[in-house]
mmCIF file of N, CA and C in Angstrom:
data_model
loop_
_atom_site.group_PDB
_atom_site.id
_atom_site.type_symbol
_atom_site.label_atom_id
_atom_site.label_comp_id
_atom_site.label_asym_id
_atom_site.label_seq_id
_atom_site.Cartn_x
_atom_site.Cartn_y
_atom_site.Cartn_z
ATOM 1 N N MET A 1 20.029 -16.647 -8.198
ATOM 2 C CA MET A 1 19.825 -15.245 -8.055
ATOM 3 C C MET A 1 18.548 -15.056 -7.380
ATOM 4 N N ALA A 2 18.488 -14.152 -6.278
ATOM 5 C CA ALA A 2 17.161 -13.970 -5.620
ATOM 6 C C ALA A 2 16.335 -13.137 -6.426
ATOM 7 N N HIS A 3 14.900 -13.362 -6.229
ATOM 8 C CA HIS A 3 13.933 -12.705 -6.879
ATOM 9 C C HIS A 3 14.165 -11.201 -6.380
ATOM 10 N N VAL A 4 13.989 -10.249 -7.320
ATOM 11 C CA VAL A 4 14.007 -8.854 -6.894
ATOM 12 C C VAL A 4 12.497 -8.292 -7.176
ATOM 13 N N HIS A 5 11.985 -7.803 -6.142
ATOM 14 C CA HIS A 5 10.532 -7.169 -6.170
ATOM 15 C C HIS A 5 10.541 -5.870 -6.985
ATOM 16 N N GLY A 6 9.584 -5.468 -7.517
ATOM 17 C CA GLY A 6 9.431 -4.284 -8.471
ATOM 18 C C GLY A 6 9.643 -2.876 -7.537
ATOM 19 N N TYR A 7 9.353 -2.892 -6.259
ATOM 20 C CA TYR A 7 9.406 -1.863 -5.537
ATOM 21 C C TYR A 7 10.705 -1.555 -4.916
ATOM 22 N N VAL A 8 11.694 -2.363 -5.204
ATOM 23 C CA VAL A 8 13.026 -2.195 -4.523
ATOM 24 C C VAL A 8 13.642 -0.808 -4.767
ATOM 25 N N ASN A 9 13.548 -0.322 -5.873
ATOM 26 C CA ASN A 9 13.984 0.953 -6.269
ATOM 27 C C ASN A 9 13.376 2.194 -5.193
ATOM 28 N N ASP A 10 12.086 1.936 -4.913
ATOM 29 C CA ASP A 10 11.293 2.935 -4.033
ATOM 30 C C ASP A 10 11.134 2.406 -2.554
ATOM 31 N N LYS A 11 12.020 1.544 -2.145
ATOM 32 C CA LYS A 11 11.712 1.156 -0.938
ATOM 33 C C LYS A 11 11.887 2.142 0.149
ATOM 34 N N ASP A 12 13.004 3.065 0.172
ATOM 35 C CA ASP A 12 12.965 3.991 1.164
ATOM 36 C C ASP A 12 11.806 4.898 1.067
ATOM 37 N N GLU A 13 11.398 5.239 -0.169
ATOM 38 C CA GLU A 13 10.214 6.194 0.008
ATOM 39 C C GLU A 13 8.851 5.520 0.644
ATOM 40 N N LEU A 14 8.782 4.220 0.126
ATOM 41 C CA LEU A 14 7.612 3.521 0.797
ATOM 42 C C LEU A 14 7.658 3.195 2.263
ATOM 43 N N LEU A 15 8.859 3.122 2.749
ATOM 44 C CA LEU A 15 9.047 3.055 4.171
ATOM 45 C C LEU A 15 8.830 4.294 4.875
ATOM 46 N N LYS A 16 9.190 5.336 4.253
ATOM 47 C CA LYS A 16 9.046 6.731 4.729
ATOM 48 C C LYS A 16 7.584 6.946 4.691
ATOM 49 N N ARG A 17 6.716 6.702 3.721
ATOM 50 C CA ARG A 17 5.320 6.918 3.753
ATOM 51 C C ARG A 17 4.647 6.171 4.866
ATOM 52 N N LEU A 18 5.084 4.707 4.989
ATOM 53 C CA LEU A 18 4.508 3.934 6.093
ATOM 54 C C LEU A 18 4.741 4.483 7.492
ATOM 55 N N ARG A 19 6.034 4.851 7.607
ATOM 56 C CA ARG A 19 6.317 5.625 9.007
ATOM 57 C C ARG A 19 5.412 6.730 9.290
ATOM 58 N N ARG A 20 5.110 7.665 8.099
ATOM 59 C CA ARG A 20 4.182 8.600 8.245
ATOM 60 C C ARG A 20 2.857 8.236 8.642
ATOM 61 N N ALA A 21 2.245 7.188 7.987
ATOM 62 C CA ALA A 21 0.917 6.645 8.185
ATOM 63 C C ALA A 21 1.008 6.042 9.756
ATOM 64 N N GLU A 22 2.039 5.520 10.040
ATOM 65 C CA GLU A 22 2.194 4.874 11.463
ATOM 66 C C GLU A 22 2.061 5.930 12.461
ATOM 67 N N GLY A 23 2.508 7.115 12.287
ATOM 68 C CA GLY A 23 2.529 8.217 13.202
ATOM 69 C C GLY A 23 1.031 8.553 13.041
ATOM 70 N N GLN A 24 0.486 8.776 12.003
ATOM 71 C CA GLN A 24 -0.868 9.299 12.010
ATOM 72 C C GLN A 24 -1.830 8.424 12.854
ATOM 73 N N VAL A 25 -1.695 7.167 12.813
ATOM 74 C CA VAL A 25 -2.362 6.170 13.593
ATOM 75 C C VAL A 25 -2.317 6.430 14.946
ATOM 76 N N ARG A 26 -0.934 6.590 15.295
ATOM 77 C CA ARG A 26 -0.812 6.786 16.705
ATOM 78 C C ARG A 26 -1.297 8.099 17.161
ATOM 79 N N GLY A 27 -1.319 9.164 16.361
ATOM 80 C CA GLY A 27 -1.936 10.451 16.600
ATOM 81 C C GLY A 27 -3.472 10.241 16.873
ATOM 82 N N ILE A 28 -4.067 9.300 16.047
ATOM 83 C CA ILE A 28 -5.567 9.021 16.126
ATOM 84 C C ILE A 28 -5.811 8.355 17.480
ATOM 85 N N GLN A 29 -4.884 7.427 17.722
ATOM 86 C CA GLN A 29 -5.035 6.807 19.285
ATOM 87 C C GLN A 29 -5.048 7.743 20.330
ATOM 88 N N ARG A 30 -4.095 8.684 20.283
ATOM 89 C CA ARG A 30 -4.009 9.782 21.356
ATOM 90 C C ARG A 30 -5.326 10.615 21.244
ATOM 91 N N MET A 31 -5.839 10.940 20.084
ATOM 92 C CA MET A 31 -7.023 11.690 20.067
ATOM 93 C C MET A 31 -8.105 11.059 20.707
ATOM 94 N N VAL A 32 -8.368 9.827 20.512
ATOM 95 C CA VAL A 32 -9.488 8.923 20.984
ATOM 96 C C VAL A 32 -9.172 8.857 22.662
ATOM 97 N N ASP A 33 -7.849 8.727 22.914
ATOM 98 C CA ASP A 33 -7.574 8.535 24.354
ATOM 99 C C ASP A 33 -8.043 9.926 25.131
ATOM 100 N N GLU A 34 -7.663 11.041 24.363
ATOM 101 C CA GLU A 34 -7.917 12.341 24.868
ATOM 102 C C GLU A 34 -9.413 12.917 24.655
ATOM 103 N N ASP A 35 -10.227 12.087 24.192
ATOM 104 C CA ASP A 35 -11.737 12.330 24.021
ATOM 105 C C ASP A 35 -11.974 13.545 23.129
ATOM 106 N N VAL A 36 -10.925 13.579 22.060
ATOM 107 C CA VAL A 36 -11.244 14.686 20.732
ATOM 108 C C VAL A 36 -12.473 14.567 20.209
ATOM 109 N N TYR A 37 -13.041 15.621 19.673
ATOM 110 C CA TYR A 37 -14.316 15.488 18.924
ATOM 111 C C TYR A 37 -14.179 14.567 17.695
ATOM 112 N N CYS A 38 -15.313 13.854 17.396
ATOM 113 C CA CYS A 38 -15.171 12.763 16.675
ATOM 114 C C CYS A 38 -15.205 13.173 15.249
ATOM 115 N N ILE A 39 -15.521 14.378 14.821
ATOM 116 C CA ILE A 39 -15.399 14.696 13.348
ATOM 117 C C ILE A 39 -13.824 15.075 13.047
ATOM 118 N N ASP A 40 -13.034 15.338 14.145
ATOM 119 C CA ASP A 40 -11.780 15.613 14.045
ATOM 120 C C ASP A 40 -10.855 14.531 13.927
ATOM 121 N N ILE A 41 -11.355 13.518 14.700
ATOM 122 C CA ILE A 41 -10.728 12.069 14.540
ATOM 123 C C ILE A 41 -11.025 11.586 13.333
ATOM 124 N N LEU A 42 -12.355 11.612 12.671
ATOM 125 C CA LEU A 42 -12.549 11.159 11.405
ATOM 126 C C LEU A 42 -11.753 11.700 10.346
ATOM 127 N N THR A 43 -11.396 12.948 10.481
ATOM 128 C CA THR A 43 -10.655 13.566 9.457
ATOM 129 C C THR A 43 -9.141 12.967 9.483
ATOM 130 N N GLN A 44 -8.808 12.697 10.584
ATOM 131 C CA GLN A 44 -7.502 12.027 10.717
ATOM 132 C C GLN A 44 -7.509 10.661 10.191
ATOM 133 N N VAL A 45 -8.476 9.964 10.492
ATOM 134 C CA VAL A 45 -8.634 8.679 9.859
ATOM 135 C C VAL A 45 -8.546 8.547 8.410
ATOM 136 N N SER A 46 -9.263 9.694 7.778
ATOM 137 C CA SER A 46 -9.288 9.677 6.461
ATOM 138 C C SER A 46 -7.960 9.837 5.861
ATOM 139 N N ALA A 47 -7.225 10.764 6.492
ATOM 140 C CA ALA A 47 -5.786 11.172 6.056
ATOM 141 C C ALA A 47 -4.914 9.889 6.162
ATOM 142 N N ALA A 48 -4.953 9.106 7.223
ATOM 143 C CA ALA A 48 -4.318 7.875 7.436
ATOM 144 C C ALA A 48 -4.530 6.976 6.426
ATOM 145 N N THR A 49 -5.914 6.756 5.993
ATOM 146 C CA THR A 49 -6.329 5.711 5.065
ATOM 147 C C THR A 49 -5.919 6.283 3.650
ATOM 148 N N LYS A 50 -5.910 7.682 3.356
ATOM 149 C CA LYS A 50 -5.426 7.877 2.071
ATOM 150 C C LYS A 50 -3.919 7.620 1.891
ATOM 151 N N ALA A 51 -3.135 7.716 3.168
ATOM 152 C CA ALA A 51 -1.672 7.416 3.102
ATOM 153 C C ALA A 51 -1.446 6.006 2.683
ATOM 154 N N LEU A 52 -2.204 5.298 3.309
ATOM 155 C CA LEU A 52 -2.065 3.809 3.116
ATOM 156 C C LEU A 52 -2.477 3.529 1.717
ATOM 157 N N GLU A 53 -3.576 3.992 1.145
ATOM 158 C CA GLU A 53 -4.006 3.918 -0.215
ATOM 159 C C GLU A 53 -2.904 4.193 -1.272
ATOM 160 N N THR A 54 -2.278 5.214 -0.999
ATOM 161 C CA THR A 54 -1.016 5.778 -1.866
ATOM 162 C C THR A 54 0.045 4.715 -1.871
ATOM 163 N N VAL A 55 0.336 4.243 -0.660
ATOM 164 C CA VAL A 55 1.372 3.048 -0.654
ATOM 165 C C VAL A 55 0.859 1.811 -1.475
ATOM 166 N N ALA A 56 -0.494 1.398 -1.208
ATOM 167 C CA ALA A 56 -1.095 0.350 -1.783
ATOM 168 C C ALA A 56 -0.951 0.633 -3.447
ATOM 169 N N LEU A 57 -1.401 1.703 -3.961
ATOM 170 C CA LEU A 57 -1.348 2.002 -5.416
ATOM 171 C C LEU A 57 -0.052 2.080 -5.845
ATOM 172 N N HIS A 58 0.893 2.595 -5.180
ATOM 173 C CA HIS A 58 2.315 2.476 -5.620
ATOM 174 C C HIS A 58 2.669 1.040 -5.794
ATOM 175 N N LEU A 59 2.442 0.311 -4.813
ATOM 176 C CA LEU A 59 2.938 -1.257 -4.764
ATOM 177 C C LEU A 59 2.163 -1.873 -6.016
ATOM 178 N N LEU A 60 0.848 -1.567 -6.234
ATOM 179 C CA LEU A 60 0.058 -2.272 -7.264
ATOM 180 C C LEU A 60 0.808 -1.909 -8.600
ATOM 181 N N ASP A 61 1.190 -0.574 -8.923
ATOM 182 C CA ASP A 61 1.699 -0.176 -10.071
ATOM 183 C C ASP A 61 3.084 -0.787 -10.374
ATOM 184 N N ASP A 62 3.810 -0.858 -9.297
ATOM 185 C CA ASP A 62 5.129 -1.700 -9.373
ATOM 186 C C ASP A 62 4.837 -3.245 -9.665
ATOM 187 N N HIS A 63 3.846 -3.738 -8.915
ATOM 188 C CA HIS A 63 3.587 -5.241 -9.235
ATOM 189 C C HIS A 63 3.128 -5.374 -10.853
ATOM 190 N N LEU A 64 2.492 -4.388 -11.253
ATOM 191 C CA LEU A 64 1.813 -4.666 -12.676
ATOM 192 C C LEU A 64 3.121 -4.461 -13.610
ATOM 193 N N SER A 65 3.939 -3.171 -13.385
ATOM 194 C CA SER A 65 4.990 -3.144 -14.238
ATOM 195 C C SER A 65 6.331 -3.935 -14.164
ATOM 196 N N HIS A 66 6.346 -4.568 -13.089
ATOM 197 C CA HIS A 66 7.467 -5.517 -13.012
ATOM 198 C C HIS A 66 7.165 -7.053 -12.853
ATOM 199 N N CYS A 67 6.370 -7.279 -11.873
ATOM 200 C CA CYS A 67 6.133 -8.833 -11.793
ATOM 201 C C CYS A 67 5.203 -9.297 -12.984
ATOM 202 N N VAL A 68 4.082 -8.589 -13.204
ATOM 203 C CA VAL A 68 3.228 -9.076 -14.154
ATOM 204 C C VAL A 68 3.840 -9.101 -15.413
ATOM 205 N N ALA A 69 4.405 -7.880 -15.741
ATOM 206 C CA ALA A 69 4.955 -7.764 -17.171
ATOM 207 C C ALA A 69 6.104 -8.851 -17.344
ATOM 208 N N GLU A 70 6.919 -9.218 -16.204
ATOM 209 C CA GLU A 70 7.813 -10.137 -16.600
ATOM 210 C C GLU A 70 7.249 -11.529 -16.688
ATOM 211 N N ALA A 71 6.193 -11.777 -15.829
ATOM 212 C CA ALA A 71 5.604 -13.043 -15.967
ATOM 213 C C ALA A 71 4.780 -13.217 -17.394
ATOM 214 N N THR A 72 4.265 -12.105 -17.911
ATOM 215 C CA THR A 72 3.743 -12.114 -19.216
ATOM 216 C C THR A 72 4.659 -12.239 -20.435
ATOM 217 N N ARG A 73 5.921 -11.972 -20.234
ATOM 218 C CA ARG A 73 6.977 -12.483 -21.004
ATOM 219 C C ARG A 73 7.296 -13.799 -21.186
ATOM 220 N N GLU A 74 7.137 -14.405 -20.020
ATOM 221 C CA GLU A 74 7.347 -15.829 -19.746
ATOM 222 C C GLU A 74 6.182 -16.663 -20.259
ATOM 223 N N GLY A 75 4.991 -16.128 -20.168
ATOM 224 C CA GLY A 75 3.749 -16.739 -20.628
ATOM 225 C C GLY A 75 3.283 -17.854 -19.690
ATOM 226 N N GLY A 76 2.362 -18.612 -20.258
ATOM 227 C CA GLY A 76 1.995 -19.821 -19.695
ATOM 228 C C GLY A 76 1.364 -19.753 -18.200
ATOM 229 N N ASP A 77 1.517 -20.591 -17.359
ATOM 230 C CA ASP A 77 0.786 -20.577 -15.998
ATOM 231 C C ASP A 77 1.185 -19.432 -15.200
ATOM 232 N N VAL A 78 2.575 -19.129 -15.264
ATOM 233 C CA VAL A 78 3.147 -18.208 -14.463
ATOM 234 C C VAL A 78 2.493 -16.907 -14.694
ATOM 235 N N ALA A 79 2.208 -16.578 -15.953
ATOM 236 C CA ALA A 79 1.686 -15.475 -16.276
ATOM 237 C C ALA A 79 0.069 -15.199 -16.061
ATOM 238 N N ASP A 80 -0.535 -16.194 -16.114
ATOM 239 C CA ASP A 80 -1.949 -16.359 -15.599
ATOM 240 C C ASP A 80 -2.124 -16.320 -14.130
ATOM 241 N N GLU A 81 -1.158 -16.678 -13.406
ATOM 242 C CA GLU A 81 -1.269 -16.690 -11.851
ATOM 243 C C GLU A 81 -0.926 -15.245 -11.554
ATOM 244 N N LYS A 82 -0.037 -14.565 -12.162
ATOM 245 C CA LYS A 82 0.419 -13.057 -11.813
ATOM 246 C C LYS A 82 -0.824 -12.173 -12.094
ATOM 247 N N VAL A 83 -1.457 -12.464 -13.271
ATOM 248 C CA VAL A 83 -2.626 -11.639 -13.645
ATOM 249 C C VAL A 83 -3.747 -11.752 -12.553
ATOM 250 N N ARG A 84 -3.963 -13.268 -12.224
ATOM 251 C CA ARG A 84 -5.084 -13.493 -11.215
ATOM 252 C C ARG A 84 -4.782 -12.809 -9.744
ATOM 253 N N GLU A 85 -3.371 -12.892 -9.494
ATOM 254 C CA GLU A 85 -2.855 -12.064 -8.259
ATOM 255 C C GLU A 85 -3.272 -10.740 -8.282
ATOM 256 N N ALA A 86 -2.931 -10.049 -9.378
ATOM 257 C CA ALA A 86 -3.209 -8.654 -9.526
ATOM 258 C C ALA A 86 -4.818 -8.164 -9.632
ATOM 259 N N SER A 87 -5.414 -9.038 -10.187
ATOM 260 C CA SER A 87 -6.820 -8.836 -10.388
ATOM 261 C C SER A 87 -7.343 -8.989 -8.777
ATOM 262 N N ALA A 88 -7.046 -9.898 -8.166
ATOM 263 C CA ALA A 88 -7.510 -10.105 -6.705
ATOM 264 C C ALA A 88 -7.052 -8.869 -5.904
ATOM 265 N N ALA A 89 -6.051 -8.508 -6.030
ATOM 266 C CA ALA A 89 -5.352 -7.340 -5.264
ATOM 267 C C ALA A 89 -6.193 -6.043 -5.755
ATOM 268 N N ILE A 90 -6.589 -5.731 -6.961
ATOM 269 C CA ILE A 90 -7.295 -4.866 -7.321
ATOM 270 C C ILE A 90 -8.697 -4.747 -6.723
ATOM 271 N N ALA A 91 -9.374 -6.020 -6.780
ATOM 272 C CA ALA A 91 -10.704 -6.172 -6.136
ATOM 273 C C ALA A 91 -10.594 -5.688 -4.480
ATOM 274 N N ARG A 92 -9.453 -6.310 -3.906
ATOM 275 C CA ARG A 92 -9.647 -5.945 -2.459
ATOM 276 C C ARG A 92 -9.370 -4.385 -2.348
ATOM 277 N N LEU A 93 -8.527 -3.760 -3.061
ATOM 278 C CA LEU A 93 -8.370 -2.287 -2.953
ATOM 279 C C LEU A 93 -9.870 -1.461 -3.154
ATOM 280 N N VAL A 94 -10.548 -1.924 -4.140
ATOM 281 C CA VAL A 94 -11.725 -1.430 -4.548
ATOM 282 C C VAL A 94 -12.879 -1.555 -3.453
ATOM 283 N N ARG A 95 -12.861 -2.792 -2.981
ATOM 284 C CA ARG A 95 -13.900 -3.038 -1.947
ATOM 285 C C ARG A 95 -13.508 -2.248 -0.637
ATOM 286 N N SER A 96 -12.260 -1.897 -0.267
ATOM 287 C CA SER A 96 -11.956 -1.268 0.934
ATOM 288 C C SER A 96 -12.272 0.180 1.149
#
């Protein structure tokens, strides 16, 4: 049996959010190309960043409630590794 990721039930919603963020980034590129006022560009960068953070937090939540929880039930090295992965992911999100 293939491993199923925790986000599988929300895949369509995640892809929709990512397409929206992609559109925002393309809009930012156009704004720079068209020499739009820097504060207006920064506002759009902030919106795109927030959109990606929303995806990241959703994926992190799914990882904790699915992958980490499953590994914790198994215990041992698998559980330790999943907790380390989650901690490292949280640290990357906090730093960004």
